[in-house]
C-alpha positions as CSV (number, residue, x, y, z in Angstrom):
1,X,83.4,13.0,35.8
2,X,84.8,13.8,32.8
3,X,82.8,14.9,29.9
4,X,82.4,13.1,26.5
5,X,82.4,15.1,23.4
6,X,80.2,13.9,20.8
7,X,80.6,15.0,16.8
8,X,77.3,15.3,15.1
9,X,77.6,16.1,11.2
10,X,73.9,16.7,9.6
11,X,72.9,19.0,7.7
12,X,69.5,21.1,8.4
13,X,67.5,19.7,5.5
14,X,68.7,16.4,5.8
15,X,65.3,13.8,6.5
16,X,67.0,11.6,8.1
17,X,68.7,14.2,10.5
18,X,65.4,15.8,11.4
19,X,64.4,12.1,12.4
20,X,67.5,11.4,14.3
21,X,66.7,14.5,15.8
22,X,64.8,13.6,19.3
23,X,67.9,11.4,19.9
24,X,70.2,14.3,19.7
25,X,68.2,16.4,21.7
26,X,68.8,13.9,24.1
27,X,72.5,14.0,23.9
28,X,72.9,17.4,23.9
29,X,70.6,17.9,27.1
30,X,73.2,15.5,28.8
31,X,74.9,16.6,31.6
32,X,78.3,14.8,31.0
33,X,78.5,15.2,27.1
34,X,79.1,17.9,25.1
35,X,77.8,18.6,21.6
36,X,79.8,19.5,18.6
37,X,77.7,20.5,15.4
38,X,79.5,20.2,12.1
39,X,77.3,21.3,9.4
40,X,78.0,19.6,5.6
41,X,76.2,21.3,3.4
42,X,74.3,18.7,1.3
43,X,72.5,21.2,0.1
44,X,74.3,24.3,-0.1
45,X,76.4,26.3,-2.9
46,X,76.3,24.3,-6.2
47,X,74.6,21.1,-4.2
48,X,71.4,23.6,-3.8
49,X,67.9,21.5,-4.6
50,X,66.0,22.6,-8.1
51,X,62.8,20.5,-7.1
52,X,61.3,18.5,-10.4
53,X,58.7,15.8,-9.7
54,X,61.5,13.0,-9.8
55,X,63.1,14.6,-6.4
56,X,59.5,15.0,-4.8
57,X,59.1,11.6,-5.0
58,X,62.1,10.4,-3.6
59,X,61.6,12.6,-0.9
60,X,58.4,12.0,-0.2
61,X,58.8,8.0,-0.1
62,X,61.9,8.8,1.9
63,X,59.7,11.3,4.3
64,X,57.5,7.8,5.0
65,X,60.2,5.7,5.8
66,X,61.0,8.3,8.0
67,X,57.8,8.7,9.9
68,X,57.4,5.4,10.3
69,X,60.7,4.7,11.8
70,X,61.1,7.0,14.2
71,X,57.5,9.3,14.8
72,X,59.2,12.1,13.3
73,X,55.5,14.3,12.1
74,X,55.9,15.8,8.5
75,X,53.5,18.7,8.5
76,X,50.7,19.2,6.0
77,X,52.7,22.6,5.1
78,X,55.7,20.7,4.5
79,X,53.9,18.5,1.7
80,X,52.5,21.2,0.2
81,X,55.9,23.4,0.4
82,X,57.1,20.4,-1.4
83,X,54.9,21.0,-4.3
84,X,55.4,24.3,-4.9
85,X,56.7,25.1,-8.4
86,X,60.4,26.3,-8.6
87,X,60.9,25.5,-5.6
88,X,64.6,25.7,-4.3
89,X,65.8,24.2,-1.2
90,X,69.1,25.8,0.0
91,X,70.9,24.7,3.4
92,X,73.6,27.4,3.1
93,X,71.3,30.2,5.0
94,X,70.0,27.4,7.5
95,X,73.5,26.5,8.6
96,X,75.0,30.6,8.6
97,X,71.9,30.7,10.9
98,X,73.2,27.9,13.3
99,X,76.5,29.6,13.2
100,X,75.1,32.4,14.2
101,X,73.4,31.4,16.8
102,X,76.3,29.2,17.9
103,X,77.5,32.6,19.3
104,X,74.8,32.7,21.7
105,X,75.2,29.2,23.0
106,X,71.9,28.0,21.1
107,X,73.2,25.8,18.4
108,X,71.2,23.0,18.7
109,X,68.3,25.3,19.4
110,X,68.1,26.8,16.2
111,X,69.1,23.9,14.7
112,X,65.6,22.1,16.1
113,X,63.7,25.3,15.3
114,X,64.7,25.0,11.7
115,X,63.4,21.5,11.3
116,X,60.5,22.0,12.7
117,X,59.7,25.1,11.1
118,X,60.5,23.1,7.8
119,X,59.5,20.0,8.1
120,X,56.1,20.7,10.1
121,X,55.3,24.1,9.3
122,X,56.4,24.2,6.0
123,X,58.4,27.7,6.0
124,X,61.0,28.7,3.7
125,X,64.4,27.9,6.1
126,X,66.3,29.3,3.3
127,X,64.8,32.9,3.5
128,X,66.8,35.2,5.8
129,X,63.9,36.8,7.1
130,X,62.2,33.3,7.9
131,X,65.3,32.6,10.2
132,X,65.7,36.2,11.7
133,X,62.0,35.4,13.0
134,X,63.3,31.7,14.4
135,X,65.7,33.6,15.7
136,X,63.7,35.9,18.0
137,X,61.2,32.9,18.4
138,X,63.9,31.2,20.5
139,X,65.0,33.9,22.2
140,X,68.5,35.2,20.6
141,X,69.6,38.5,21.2
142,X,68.2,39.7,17.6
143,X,70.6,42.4,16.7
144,X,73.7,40.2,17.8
145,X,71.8,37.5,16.0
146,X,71.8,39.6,12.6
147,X,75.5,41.0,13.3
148,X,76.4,37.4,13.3
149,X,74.8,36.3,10.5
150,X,76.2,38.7,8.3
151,X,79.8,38.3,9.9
152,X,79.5,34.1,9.3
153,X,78.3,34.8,5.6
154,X,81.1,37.2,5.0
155,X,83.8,34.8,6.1
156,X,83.3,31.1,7.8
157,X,80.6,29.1,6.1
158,X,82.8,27.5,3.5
159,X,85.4,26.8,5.7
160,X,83.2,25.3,8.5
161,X,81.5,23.2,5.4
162,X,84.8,22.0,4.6
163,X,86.1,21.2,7.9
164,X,82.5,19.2,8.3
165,X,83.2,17.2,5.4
166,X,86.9,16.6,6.2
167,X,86.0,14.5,9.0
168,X,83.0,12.7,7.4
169,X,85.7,11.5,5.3
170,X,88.5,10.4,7.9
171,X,85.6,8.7,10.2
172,X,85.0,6.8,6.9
173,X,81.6,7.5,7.1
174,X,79.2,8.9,3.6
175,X,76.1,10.5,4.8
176,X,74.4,12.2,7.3
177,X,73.5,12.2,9.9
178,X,77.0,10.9,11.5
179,X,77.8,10.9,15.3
180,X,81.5,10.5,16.2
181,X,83.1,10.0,19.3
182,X,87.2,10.3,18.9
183,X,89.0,7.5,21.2
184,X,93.2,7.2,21.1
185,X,93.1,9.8,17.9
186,X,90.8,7.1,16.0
187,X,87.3,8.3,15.0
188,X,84.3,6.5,16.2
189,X,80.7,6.1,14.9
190,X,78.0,5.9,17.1
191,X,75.2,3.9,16.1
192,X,72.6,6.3,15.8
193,X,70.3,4.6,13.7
194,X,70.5,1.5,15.8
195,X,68.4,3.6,18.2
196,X,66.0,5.9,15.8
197,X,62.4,5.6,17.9
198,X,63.5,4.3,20.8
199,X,64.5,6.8,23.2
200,X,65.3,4.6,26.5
201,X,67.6,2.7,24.8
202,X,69.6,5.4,23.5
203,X,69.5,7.2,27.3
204,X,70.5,3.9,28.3
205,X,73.5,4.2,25.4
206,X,74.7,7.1,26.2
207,X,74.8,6.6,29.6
208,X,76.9,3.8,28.9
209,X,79.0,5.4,26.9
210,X,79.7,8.0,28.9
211,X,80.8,6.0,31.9
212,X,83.1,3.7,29.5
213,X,84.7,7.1,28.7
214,X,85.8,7.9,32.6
């Protein structure tokens, strides 16, 4: 059979993509698909977060919606991360770290780590340090980890942000989180949000789709 490739643009402190986020895990456990992560940076470079109260709140009534649509937990730590003052969220360091790890074959892995280090246990994602530790929490070869790290920053993040956002904009698509499958050069979304909660029926989906793609 062959495989499907599925596009997933997010970015690591993204809501919505952490509640998307038990559906991807599901596609990327998949024997007959494979995974692409494109990270877009919502956050990153000049797009980094300066949290005032008028950002907490619209994250925070977005966090609900959130929870409520898909079972997604938001950690006590997270809220209170949330109100810390001058705070600063960055998703520059988070996605270097997925690079990174990307080199290890554990992508998806760190991405997942990430979230739930953020969003439940309300740790800084955009410290180094705090992602070195994810790092050897998931099991990456630490020092390869590091090397990694430091080659991604030195070279490949803005390109790989601009690739990312390159093909948000040919699917026609605006936010994240995007899925894509590509069909006779034409880019496809998938309906994730269709299936946020519901688990079965996206198994059911992507089994499907896969077997309309052999």
């Amino acid at each position: 059979m062959n495989k499907t490739t599925l596009h997933y643009i997010y970015d690591p402190l993204c809501g919505w993509c952490y509640g998307a986020s038990p559906l991807i895990e599901i596609a990327d456990a998949h024997p007959n698909i494979i995974l692409e992560l494109h990270g877009g940076g919502m956050l990153a470079g000049a797009s980094r977060l300066h949290m005032d109260s008028q950002f907490r709140e619209h994250i925070q009534q977005s966090d609900k919606r959130i929870a409520a649509m898909t079972g997604q937990i938001f950690g006590d730590d997270y809220l209170k991360m949330l109100n810390e003052p001058n705070l600063v969220l960055d998703s520059a360091p988070p996605l270097l770290a997925i690079l990174a790890a990307s080199k290890q074959d554990s992508a998806f892995a760190m991405l997942k780590a990430s979230q739930h280090a953020h969003y439940v246990l309300g740790l800084h994602i955009s410290d180094p340090n705090v992602l070195s530790n994810i790092a050897k929490k998931i099991g990456l070869d630490i020092q390869q980890y590091q090397h990694d790290y430091a080659q991604q920053e030195a070279t490949a993040l803005d390109e790989h942000i601009h690739h990312s956002r390159q093909l948000l904009d040919q699917s026609g698509s605006s936010g994240f989180p995007t899925l894509l499958i590509k069909q006779e050069n034409k880019w496809l979304r998938v309906p994730l949000h269709n299936y946020l909660g519901d688990v079965d029926k996206w198994q059911q989906f992507l089994d499907t789709l896969v077997a309309a793609n052999n």
